[in-house]
Every structure is written in structure tokens, then in C-alpha cells.
Coordinates of C-alpha atoms in Angstrom, one line a residue:
X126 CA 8.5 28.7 -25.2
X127 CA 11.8 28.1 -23.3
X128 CA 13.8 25.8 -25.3
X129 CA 16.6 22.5 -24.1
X130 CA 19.3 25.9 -25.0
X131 CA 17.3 28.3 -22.3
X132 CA 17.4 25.8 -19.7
X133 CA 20.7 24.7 -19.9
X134 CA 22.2 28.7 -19.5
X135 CA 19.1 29.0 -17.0
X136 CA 21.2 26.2 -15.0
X137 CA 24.4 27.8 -15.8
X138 CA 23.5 30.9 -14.2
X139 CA 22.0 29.6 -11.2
X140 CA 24.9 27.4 -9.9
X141 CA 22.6 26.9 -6.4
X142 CA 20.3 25.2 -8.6
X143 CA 20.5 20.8 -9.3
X144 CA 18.7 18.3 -11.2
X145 CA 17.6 15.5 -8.6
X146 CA 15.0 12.5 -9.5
X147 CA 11.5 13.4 -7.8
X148 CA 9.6 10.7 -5.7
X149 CA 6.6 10.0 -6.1
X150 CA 4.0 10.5 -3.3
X151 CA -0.1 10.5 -2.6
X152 CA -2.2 13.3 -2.8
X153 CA -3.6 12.6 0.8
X154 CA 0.7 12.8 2.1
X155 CA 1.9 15.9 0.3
X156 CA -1.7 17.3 1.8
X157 CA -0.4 17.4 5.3
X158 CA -0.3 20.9 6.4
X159 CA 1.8 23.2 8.3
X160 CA -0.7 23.6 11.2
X161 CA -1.3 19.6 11.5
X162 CA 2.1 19.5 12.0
X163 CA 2.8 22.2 14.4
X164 CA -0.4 20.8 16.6
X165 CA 1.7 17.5 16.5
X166 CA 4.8 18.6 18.0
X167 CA 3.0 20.8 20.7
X168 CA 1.5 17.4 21.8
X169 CA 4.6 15.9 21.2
X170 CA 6.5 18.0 23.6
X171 CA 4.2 17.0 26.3
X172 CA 4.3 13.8 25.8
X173 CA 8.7 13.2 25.9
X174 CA 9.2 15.9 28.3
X175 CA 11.9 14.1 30.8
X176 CA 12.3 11.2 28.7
X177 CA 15.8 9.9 27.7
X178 CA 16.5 9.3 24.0
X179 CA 16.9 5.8 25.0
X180 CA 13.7 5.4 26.3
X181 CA 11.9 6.5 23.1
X182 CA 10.7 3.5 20.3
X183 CA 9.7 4.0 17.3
X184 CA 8.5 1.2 15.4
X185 CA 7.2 0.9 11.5
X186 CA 6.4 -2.2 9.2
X187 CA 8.2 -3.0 6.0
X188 CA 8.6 -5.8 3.7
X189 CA 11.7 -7.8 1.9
X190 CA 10.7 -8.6 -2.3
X191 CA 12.2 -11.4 -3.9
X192 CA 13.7 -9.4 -6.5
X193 CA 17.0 -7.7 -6.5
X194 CA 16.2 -4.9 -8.6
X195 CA 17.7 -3.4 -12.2
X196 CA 21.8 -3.1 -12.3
X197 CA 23.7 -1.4 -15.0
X198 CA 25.7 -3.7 -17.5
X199 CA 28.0 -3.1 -20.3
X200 CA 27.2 -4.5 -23.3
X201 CA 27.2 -3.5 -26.9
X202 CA 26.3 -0.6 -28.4
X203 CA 22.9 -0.3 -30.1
X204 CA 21.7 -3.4 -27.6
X205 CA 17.8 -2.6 -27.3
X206 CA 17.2 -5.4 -24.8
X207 CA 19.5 -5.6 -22.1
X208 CA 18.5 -8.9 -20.1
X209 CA 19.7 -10.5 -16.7
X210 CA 19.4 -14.5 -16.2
X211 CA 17.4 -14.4 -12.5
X212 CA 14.9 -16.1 -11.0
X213 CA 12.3 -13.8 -9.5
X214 CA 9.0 -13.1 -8.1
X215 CA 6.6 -11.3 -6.7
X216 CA 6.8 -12.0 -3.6
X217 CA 7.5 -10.8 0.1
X218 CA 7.9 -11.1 3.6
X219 CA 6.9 -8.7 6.3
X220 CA 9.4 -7.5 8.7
X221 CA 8.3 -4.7 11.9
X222 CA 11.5 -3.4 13.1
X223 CA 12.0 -1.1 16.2
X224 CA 14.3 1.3 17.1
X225 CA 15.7 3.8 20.0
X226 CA 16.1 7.4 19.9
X227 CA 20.1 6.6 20.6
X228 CA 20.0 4.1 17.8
X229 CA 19.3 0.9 19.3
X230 CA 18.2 -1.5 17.0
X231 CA 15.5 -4.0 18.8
X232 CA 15.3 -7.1 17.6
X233 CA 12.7 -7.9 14.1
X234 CA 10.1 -9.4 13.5
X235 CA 9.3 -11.5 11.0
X236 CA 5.9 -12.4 9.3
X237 CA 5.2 -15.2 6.5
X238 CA 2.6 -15.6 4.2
X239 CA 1.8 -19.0 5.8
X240 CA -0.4 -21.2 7.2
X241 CA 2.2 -23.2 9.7
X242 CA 5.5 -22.6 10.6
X243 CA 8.5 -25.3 10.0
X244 CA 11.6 -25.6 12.0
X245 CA 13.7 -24.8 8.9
X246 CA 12.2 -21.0 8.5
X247 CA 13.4 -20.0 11.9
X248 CA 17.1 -20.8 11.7
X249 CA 19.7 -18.5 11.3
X250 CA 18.8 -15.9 11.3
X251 CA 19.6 -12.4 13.9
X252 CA 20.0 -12.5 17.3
X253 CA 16.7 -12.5 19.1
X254 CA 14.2 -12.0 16.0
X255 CA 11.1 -13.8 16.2
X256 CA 8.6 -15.3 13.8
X257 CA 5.0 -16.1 13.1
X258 CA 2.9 -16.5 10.3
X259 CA -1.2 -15.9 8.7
X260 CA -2.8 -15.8 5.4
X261 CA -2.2 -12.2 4.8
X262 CA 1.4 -11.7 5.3
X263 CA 0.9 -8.4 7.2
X264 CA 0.9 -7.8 10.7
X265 CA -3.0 -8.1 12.4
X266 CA -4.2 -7.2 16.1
X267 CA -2.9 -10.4 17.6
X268 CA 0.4 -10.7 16.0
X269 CA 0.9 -6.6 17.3
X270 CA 0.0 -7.8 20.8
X271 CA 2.4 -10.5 20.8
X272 CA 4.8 -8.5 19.4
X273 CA 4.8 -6.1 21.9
X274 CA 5.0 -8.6 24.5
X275 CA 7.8 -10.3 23.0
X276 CA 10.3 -7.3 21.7
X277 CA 8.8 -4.3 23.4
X278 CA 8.3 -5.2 26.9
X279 CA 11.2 -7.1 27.6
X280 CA 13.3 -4.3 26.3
X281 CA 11.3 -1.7 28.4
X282 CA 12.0 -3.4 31.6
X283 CA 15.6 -3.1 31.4
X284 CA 15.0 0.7 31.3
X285 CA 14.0 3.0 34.0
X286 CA 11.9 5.6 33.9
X287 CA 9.2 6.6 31.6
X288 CA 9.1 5.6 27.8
X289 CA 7.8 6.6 24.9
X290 CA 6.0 4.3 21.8
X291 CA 5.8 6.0 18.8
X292 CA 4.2 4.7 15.8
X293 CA 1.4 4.9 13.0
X294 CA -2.0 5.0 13.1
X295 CA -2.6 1.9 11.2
X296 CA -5.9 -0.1 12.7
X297 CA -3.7 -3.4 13.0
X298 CA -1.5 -1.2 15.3
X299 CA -4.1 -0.1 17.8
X300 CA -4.6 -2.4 20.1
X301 CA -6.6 -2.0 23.5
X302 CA -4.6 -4.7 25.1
X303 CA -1.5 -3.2 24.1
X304 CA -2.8 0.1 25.0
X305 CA -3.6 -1.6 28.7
X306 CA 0.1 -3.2 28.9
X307 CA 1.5 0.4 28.4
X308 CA 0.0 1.8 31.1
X309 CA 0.7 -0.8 33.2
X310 CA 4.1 -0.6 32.0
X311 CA 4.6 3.3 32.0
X312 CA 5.4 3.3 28.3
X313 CA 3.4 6.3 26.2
X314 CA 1.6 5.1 23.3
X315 CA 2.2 8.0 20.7
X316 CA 0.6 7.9 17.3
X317 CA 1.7 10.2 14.0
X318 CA 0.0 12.5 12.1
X319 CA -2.0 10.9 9.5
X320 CA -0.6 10.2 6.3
X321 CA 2.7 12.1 7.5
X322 CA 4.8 8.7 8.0
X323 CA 7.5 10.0 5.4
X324 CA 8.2 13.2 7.1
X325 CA 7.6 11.8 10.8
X326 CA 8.5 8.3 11.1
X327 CA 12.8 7.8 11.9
X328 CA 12.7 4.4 10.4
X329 CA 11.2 5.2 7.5
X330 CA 12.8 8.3 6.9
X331 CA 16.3 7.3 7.3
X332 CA 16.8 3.6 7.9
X333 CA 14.6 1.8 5.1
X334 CA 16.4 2.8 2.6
X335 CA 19.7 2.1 3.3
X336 CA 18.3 -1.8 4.3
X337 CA 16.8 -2.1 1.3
X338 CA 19.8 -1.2 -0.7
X339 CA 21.8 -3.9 1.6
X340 CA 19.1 -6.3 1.1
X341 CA 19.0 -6.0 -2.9
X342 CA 22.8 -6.6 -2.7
X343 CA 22.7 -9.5 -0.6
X344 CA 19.7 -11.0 -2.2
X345 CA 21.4 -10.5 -5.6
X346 CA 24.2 -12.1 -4.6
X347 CA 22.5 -15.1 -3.5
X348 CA 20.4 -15.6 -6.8
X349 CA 23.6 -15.2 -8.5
X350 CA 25.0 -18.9 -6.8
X351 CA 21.4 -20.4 -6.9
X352 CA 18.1 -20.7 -8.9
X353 CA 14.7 -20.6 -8.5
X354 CA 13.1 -18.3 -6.1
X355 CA 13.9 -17.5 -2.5
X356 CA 12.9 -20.3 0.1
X357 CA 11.7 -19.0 3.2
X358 CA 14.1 -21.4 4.7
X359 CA 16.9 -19.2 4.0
X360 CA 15.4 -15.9 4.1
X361 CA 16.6 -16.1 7.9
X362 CA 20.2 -16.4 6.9
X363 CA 19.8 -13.7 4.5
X364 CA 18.2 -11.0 6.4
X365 CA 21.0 -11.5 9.6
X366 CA 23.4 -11.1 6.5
X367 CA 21.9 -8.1 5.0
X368 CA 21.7 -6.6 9.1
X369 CA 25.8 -7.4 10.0
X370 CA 26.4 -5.4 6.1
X371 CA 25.3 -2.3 7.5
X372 CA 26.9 -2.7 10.6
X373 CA 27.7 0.5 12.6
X374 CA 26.1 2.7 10.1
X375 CA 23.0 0.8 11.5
X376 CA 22.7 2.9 14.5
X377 CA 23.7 5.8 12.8
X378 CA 20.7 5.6 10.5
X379 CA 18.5 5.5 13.3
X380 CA 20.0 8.1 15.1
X381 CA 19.2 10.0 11.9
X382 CA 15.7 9.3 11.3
X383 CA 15.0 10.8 14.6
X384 CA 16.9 13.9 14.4
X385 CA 15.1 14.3 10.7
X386 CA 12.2 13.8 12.2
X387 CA 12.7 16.6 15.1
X388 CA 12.1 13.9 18.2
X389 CA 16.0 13.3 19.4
X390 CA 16.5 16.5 19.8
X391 CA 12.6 17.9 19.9
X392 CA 12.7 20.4 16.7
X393 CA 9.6 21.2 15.3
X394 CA 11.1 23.2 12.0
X395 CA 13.4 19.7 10.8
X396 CA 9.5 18.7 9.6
X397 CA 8.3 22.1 8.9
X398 CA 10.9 23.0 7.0
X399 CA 10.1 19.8 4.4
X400 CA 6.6 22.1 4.0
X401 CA 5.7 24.4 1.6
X402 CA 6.0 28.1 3.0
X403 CA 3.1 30.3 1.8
X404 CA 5.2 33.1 1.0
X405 CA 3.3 36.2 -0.8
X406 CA 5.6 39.2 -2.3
X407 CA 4.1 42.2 -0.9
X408 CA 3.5 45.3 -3.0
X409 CA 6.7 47.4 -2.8
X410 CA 8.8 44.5 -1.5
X411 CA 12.7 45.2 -2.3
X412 CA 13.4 43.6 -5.9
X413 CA 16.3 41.5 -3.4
X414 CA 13.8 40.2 -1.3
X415 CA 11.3 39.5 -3.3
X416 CA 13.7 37.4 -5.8
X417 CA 14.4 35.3 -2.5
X418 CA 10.9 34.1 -1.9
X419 CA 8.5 32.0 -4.0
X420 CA 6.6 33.5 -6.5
X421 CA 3.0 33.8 -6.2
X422 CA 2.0 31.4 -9.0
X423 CA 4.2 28.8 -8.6
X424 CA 3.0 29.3 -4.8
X425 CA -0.5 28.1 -6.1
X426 CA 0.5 25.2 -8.0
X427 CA 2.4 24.3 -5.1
X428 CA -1.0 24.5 -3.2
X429 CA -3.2 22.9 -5.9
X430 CA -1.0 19.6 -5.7
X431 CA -0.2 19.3 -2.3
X432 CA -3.7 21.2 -0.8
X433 CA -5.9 19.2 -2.8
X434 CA -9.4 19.5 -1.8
X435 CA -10.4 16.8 -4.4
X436 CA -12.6 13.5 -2.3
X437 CA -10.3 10.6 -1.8
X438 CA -11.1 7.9 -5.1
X439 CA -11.8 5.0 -2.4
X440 CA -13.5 5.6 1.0
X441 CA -12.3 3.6 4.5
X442 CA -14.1 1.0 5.8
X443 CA -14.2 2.3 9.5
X444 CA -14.0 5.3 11.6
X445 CA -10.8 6.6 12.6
X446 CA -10.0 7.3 16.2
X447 CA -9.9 10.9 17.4
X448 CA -6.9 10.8 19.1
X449 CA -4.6 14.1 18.7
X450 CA -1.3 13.6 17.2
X451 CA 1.8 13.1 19.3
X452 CA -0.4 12.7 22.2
X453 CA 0.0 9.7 24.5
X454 CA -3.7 8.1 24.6
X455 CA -4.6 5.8 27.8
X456 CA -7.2 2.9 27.7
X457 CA -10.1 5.2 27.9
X458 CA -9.7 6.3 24.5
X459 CA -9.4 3.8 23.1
X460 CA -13.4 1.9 23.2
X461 CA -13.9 -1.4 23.4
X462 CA -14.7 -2.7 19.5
X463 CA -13.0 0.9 18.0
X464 CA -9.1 -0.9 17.6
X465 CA -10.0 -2.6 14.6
X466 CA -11.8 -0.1 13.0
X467 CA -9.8 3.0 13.9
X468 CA -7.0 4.8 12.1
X469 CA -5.8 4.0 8.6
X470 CA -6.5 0.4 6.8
X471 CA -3.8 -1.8 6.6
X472 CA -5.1 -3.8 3.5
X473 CA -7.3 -2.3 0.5
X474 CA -10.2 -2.7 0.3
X475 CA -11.9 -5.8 -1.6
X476 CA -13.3 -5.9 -4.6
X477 CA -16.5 -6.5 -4.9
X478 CA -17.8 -10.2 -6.3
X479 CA -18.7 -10.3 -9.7
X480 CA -22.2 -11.9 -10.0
X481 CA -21.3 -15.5 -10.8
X482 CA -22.3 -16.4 -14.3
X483 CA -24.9 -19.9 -14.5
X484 CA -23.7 -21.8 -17.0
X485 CA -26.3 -22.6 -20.1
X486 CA -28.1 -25.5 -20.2
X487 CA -27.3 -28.1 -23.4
X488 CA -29.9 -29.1 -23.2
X489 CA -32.2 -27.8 -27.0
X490 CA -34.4 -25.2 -25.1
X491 CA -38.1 -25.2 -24.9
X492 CA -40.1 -22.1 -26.1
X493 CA -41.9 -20.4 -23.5
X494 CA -45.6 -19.4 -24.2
X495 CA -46.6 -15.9 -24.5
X496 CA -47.2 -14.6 -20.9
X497 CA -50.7 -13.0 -20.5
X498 CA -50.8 -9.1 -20.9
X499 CA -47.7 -9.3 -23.7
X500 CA -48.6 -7.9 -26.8
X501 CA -46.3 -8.0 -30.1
X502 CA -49.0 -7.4 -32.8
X503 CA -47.3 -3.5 -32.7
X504 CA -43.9 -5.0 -33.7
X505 CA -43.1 -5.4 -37.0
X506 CA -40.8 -7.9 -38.1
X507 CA -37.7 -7.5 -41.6
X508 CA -36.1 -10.6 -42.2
X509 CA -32.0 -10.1 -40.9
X510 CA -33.3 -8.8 -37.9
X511 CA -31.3 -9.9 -34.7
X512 CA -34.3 -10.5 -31.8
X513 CA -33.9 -11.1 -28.0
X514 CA -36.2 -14.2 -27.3
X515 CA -37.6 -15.7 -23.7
X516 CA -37.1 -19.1 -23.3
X517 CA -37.1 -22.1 -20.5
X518 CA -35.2 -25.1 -20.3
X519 CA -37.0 -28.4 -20.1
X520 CA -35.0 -29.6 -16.5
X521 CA -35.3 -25.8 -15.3
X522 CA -38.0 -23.7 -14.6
X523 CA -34.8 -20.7 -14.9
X524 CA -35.5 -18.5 -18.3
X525 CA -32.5 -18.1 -20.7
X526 CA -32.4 -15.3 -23.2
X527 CA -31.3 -16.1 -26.8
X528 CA -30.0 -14.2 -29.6
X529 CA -31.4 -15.3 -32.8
X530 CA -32.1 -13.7 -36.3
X531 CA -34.8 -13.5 -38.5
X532 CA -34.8 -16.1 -41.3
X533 CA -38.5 -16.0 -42.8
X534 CA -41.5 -14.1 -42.1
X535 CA -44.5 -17.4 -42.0
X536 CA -47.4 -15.0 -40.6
X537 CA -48.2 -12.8 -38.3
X538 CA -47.4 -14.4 -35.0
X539 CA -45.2 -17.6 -36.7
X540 CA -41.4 -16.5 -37.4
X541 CA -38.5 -18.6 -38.4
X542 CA -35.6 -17.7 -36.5
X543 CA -32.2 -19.0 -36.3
X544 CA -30.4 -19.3 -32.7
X545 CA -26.6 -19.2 -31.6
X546 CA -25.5 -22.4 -29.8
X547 CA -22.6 -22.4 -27.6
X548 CA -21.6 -26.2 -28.0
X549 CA -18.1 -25.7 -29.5
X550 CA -18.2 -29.1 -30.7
X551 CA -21.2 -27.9 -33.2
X552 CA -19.7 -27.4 -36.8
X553 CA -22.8 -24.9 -37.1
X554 CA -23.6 -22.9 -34.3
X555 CA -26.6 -21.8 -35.6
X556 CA -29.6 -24.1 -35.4
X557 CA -33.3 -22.6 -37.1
X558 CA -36.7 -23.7 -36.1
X559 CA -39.9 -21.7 -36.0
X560 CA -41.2 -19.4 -33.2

């Protein structure tokens, strides 16, 4: 087998060849195809032909963690645990952002985990951003439709001309009202591919990160001055902080995301190109050429893991809407009782309830008498022997099972049997009498 020596001369030889740290993605994301794809951006075409790259939106959901992440230190050598004094936690704040195909940031919004809202939560923070709050954290039907009504459309109306909405397909994001207020607006709704949000969506390809990385430094800096865990009263503060650090770069990171994603300018191979070619090496192929393409075996595992035919582990709760791709969809496609069940779920699904557990009585149980048509003559008893014995209480007509074990054989039908008790209080939790 190649050996740590092979591969590093293997390296050596191929200086076109690097090392990079691999991301980790879902099997249902790395099983978009090429065709899916292609399909999407012949839609696509249709529905931006004539429109400005100002006048195209793309808008995508992420959230801020109260935790600044790992930094490197210097300490001593031979030091196995390296630790940071911080105050963190698990938690986070939803923020949707929007932004232009000519890199126009729109202003956020912001989502608490929350019941009410206090005047201290909405201070300071950027320029037009707006707040609201529910039990979840994450963005639902309503808060979508007031989000579009409160960042979308009076940002639309300063335009002119047609505009474009492009966005996932996430249930919480399809709403027939907001589908309605488009039309009547002449904005095109535009859904993504499926599971294709890291190859297709501009803000999450190229503005997300570079955010994130701002936010982790700001954050940082702040837990470095204070303890305890974030308030939400100064997360305003903080993300209009973490915003201005990006600065100009800001729109260039949008402008980015949609050229990566081949919408400003409309290019089809900037996606297809992040795709697996399925390149075979023909018989009697030029050694050249064929040392330029993919073998065929490494072709197949390529397949295997990102053509996986395998059923998905957990199954969604509704139907997804068959709406194409890139296509703007109208009203009528959207059926009255469908926007909450279509397109991808927001949330996991819950787990199922375990069967509550009824506590046992204290109550020294009663013994049940034999029920007609039971017959134990055929059993034979051995003192030691652990039984399983019917019982019901004397203020409950519920049985109880008991584990008890065999302490002398009297006759026939008359054992002596020792039971567990579950008073901890006991000293002895066993407790005999006859059965």
C-alpha cells in the first residue's frame, strides 16, 4: 500500500495538486445533478430576461451563536489542555438578510427566541433593521409576510421595472399572501433547486462566511471586556458593529455570490462546473487525453457518494410543491392550505412522546385471584427462580407486575416468594409473603 513517503513525492510531482480541508455536506446536496441544474437555469433565463441586476433579490436565513469560536494560543510545550476563560452558550439569534444582484445590502431582520419584545432589544443597532420575536426562533409564515412587507416592498417601489425574488424552497418561505403581493407588485417569486442552496444561493455562497468570521471577532472581543453570556440587549449593537467591519467588502461579497452562482451575469457552467463531469476514457483514447480526464473508478465512487440512491433516514411531514426551479410561480400555484406544507421543513421533525411511566403505588399490594381459564399446574416451580407476578393495588383497580423470587416451595399451588420494593427509604428492599 502507498505509504506517508509515496504521497509526499506523489505531491512533489504534481505541483497542480494542494491539500485543502474538505466540508462536509448531505447526501441529499451533493445528489443534485447536472440535469436538475441545467433545467434550473433554462427556467431561470426566462424568468430575469430584461431585468437589471438591481432589480434582482435574493434573500436566505442565518443565525448569530453566542460563541466566538476556537483561536490559536501560545503556550507551553507539551500543554495537553489548552483552555480559554469565556462565557458561552448555546445559543442564537435568527437573522434573514437580503441582497441585490449589484450588491445592495437590504436592511436585516432580526428574530428572538422570545415571547415579548422590550425597548432595550431594539436599540442600536443598523440602519433600518427590524425585529420581532416567537417561541421557535426561526422565521414562520407570518413573520415572512411581514417581512416582505416591511424590507422587500418598500425597497421594490423605489425601482422601476420588473423584479426578481429569489430564494429557497423552505415551507416557512412560501407564502400565498406574499405570492399575491408580488404580483400585484410585479416582483417574480423565484425558488432554487432543492437542496442546491450551497451552489445556488449568493448569500450563502459568498457573504455568510465572511459575516460570520466578522461576527466571531466582534463577539470575541466583547466577551473579552464582559462576562456572562450575550444579552439580547446588546446583540443590536453588536451586529451594526460586526456590519460597518466589513464595510465595502460587503457589497463586494454579494456581488460575488451572484456571479458564483451564474445570475449577475446569467452563466449556467459557474454551477455546472462545481458538478461532477461523467467523463469515461474511451478505448484507444490518446494516453494525453486520457491522463486529463477522470478515471473510470474514481468516476464511480464519485457517483456512489454524491448519486446516492439510498431512502432518506427521516421522511417530511408534507408534500412539496411542484413548482420548476427558477421559474417565477403566480398565485395559482400556489393552493390555498399547500404554503405550509410545501417545499423543505424548516424545523425537524419531533420526536415522538415516550409513553409516560405511572408511578407505583406504596401502598403493600393486594394479590389478585387466579382469573378463570389460567392454568399453572404445567409449571413447575425450583426455588431461586425469578417469577413475573399479576397483582392489584387496594385504591386501584390498575394491575402492577412484580419481580419476585422463589424462596420455598409450601405445595402445589402455595409458594413463598420474595418481592422488590422501590421505597428507597426501606433498608431491605425485599419483603417475602406467600402466594
Amino acid at each position: 500500500m502507498p505509504g506517508e513517503e509515496w504521497f509526499t513525492n506523489f505531491m512533489g510531482r504534481h505541483p497542480s495538486l494542494s491539500e485543502r480541508m474538505s466540508q462536509n455536506i448531505k447526501r441529499v446536496r451533493a445528489g443534485v445533478s447536472r440535469d436538475t441544474i441545467s433545467n434550473y437555469f433554462v427556467e431561470l433565463e426566462k424568468s430575469l430576461e430584461g431585468i437589471p441586476s438591481s432589480n434582482i433579490i435574493n434573500y436566505d436565513e442565518t443565525n448569530f451563536t453566542d460563541d466566538p469560536g476556537n483561536v490559536k494560543v501560545i503556550v507551553k510545550r507539551g500543554s495537553k489542555h489548552t483552555e480559554r476563560i469565556l462565557d458561552t452558550s448555546k445559543t442564537s439569534i435568527s437573522v434573514m438578510f437580503a441582497g441585490a444582484g449589484d450588491g445592495t445590502m437590504l436592511p436585516p431582520y432580526v428574530i428572538y427566541k422570545a415571547k415579548h419584545l422590550y425597548p432595550t432589544w431594539v436599540e442600536n443597532g443598523p440602519d433600518g433593521v427590524c425585529f420581532n420575536r416567537n417561541t421557535s426562533g426561526w422565521m414562520d409564515l407570518e413573520m415572512f409576510e411581514e417581512w416582505f412587507q416591511r424590507i422587500i416592498l418598500p425597497y421594490a417601489r423605489k425601482l422601476t421595472g420588473e423584479i426578481a425574488l429569489i430564494g429557497d424552497n423552505l415551507s416557512s418561505h412560501i407564502s400565498l399572501e406574499v405570492v399575491r403581493m408580488c404580483e400585484e407588485n410585479n416582483i417574480k417569486f423565484v425558488l432554487l433547486p432543492p437542496n442546491s442552496t450551497h451552489i445556488c444561493q449568493p448569500l450563502d455562497v459568498a457573504f455568510f462566511h465572511p459575516i460570520k468570521n466578522a461576527w466571531r471577532k466582534v463577539l470575541g472581543s466583547w466577551k473579552e471586556k464582559n462576562r456572562g453570556v450575550l444579552p439580547k440587549s446588546v446583540f443590536p449593537s453588536l451586529l451594526r458593529e460586526t456590519i460597518e467591519s466589513i464595510g465595502l467588502t460587503c457589497a463586494d461579497n454579494i456581488r460575488s455570490g451572484f456571479r458564483a452562482c451564474g445570475i449577475v451575469p446569467l452563466d449556467s457552467d459557474r454551477v455546472l462546473n462545481k458538478l461532477p463531469h461523467d467523463h469515461e476514457v474511451e478505448e484507444g483514447a490518446d494516453e494525453d487525453e486520457a491522463g486529463e480526464r477522470w478515471s473510470e473508478s474514481f468516476t464511480e465512487v464519485l457517483k456512489k457518494f454524491r448519486e446516492s440512491d439510498q431512502p432518506p433516514t427521516q421522511q417530511g411531514r408534507g408534500k412539496r410543491l411542484n413548482i420548476v426551479p427558477g421559474k417565477s410561480i403566480s398565485a395559482s400555484d400556489v393552493a390555498p392550505g399547500t404554503s405550509s406544507s410545501g417545499g423543505q421543513q424548516q424545523q425537524s421533525p419531533p420526536r415522538e412522546e415516550e409513553e409516560p411511566v405511572e408511578p407505583i403505588e406504596e401502598e403493600q399490594p393486594g394479590i389478585e385471584e387466579e382469573q378463570p381459564g389460567e392454568d399453572t399446574s404445567s409449571v413447575n416451580y425450583s426455588v431461586g427462580d425469578f417469577v413475573v407476578v399479576k397483582f392489584s393495588t387496594e385504591n386501584s383497580s390498575n394491575l402492577r407486575f412484580w419481580v419476585g423470587n422463589i424462596v420455598k416451595i409450601i405445595d402445589e399451588n402455595l409458594l413463598e416468594i420474595s418481592f422488590l420494593r422501590t421505597r428507597i427509604l426501606q433498608k431491605n428492599n425485599f419483603s417475602s409473603f406467600s402466594s
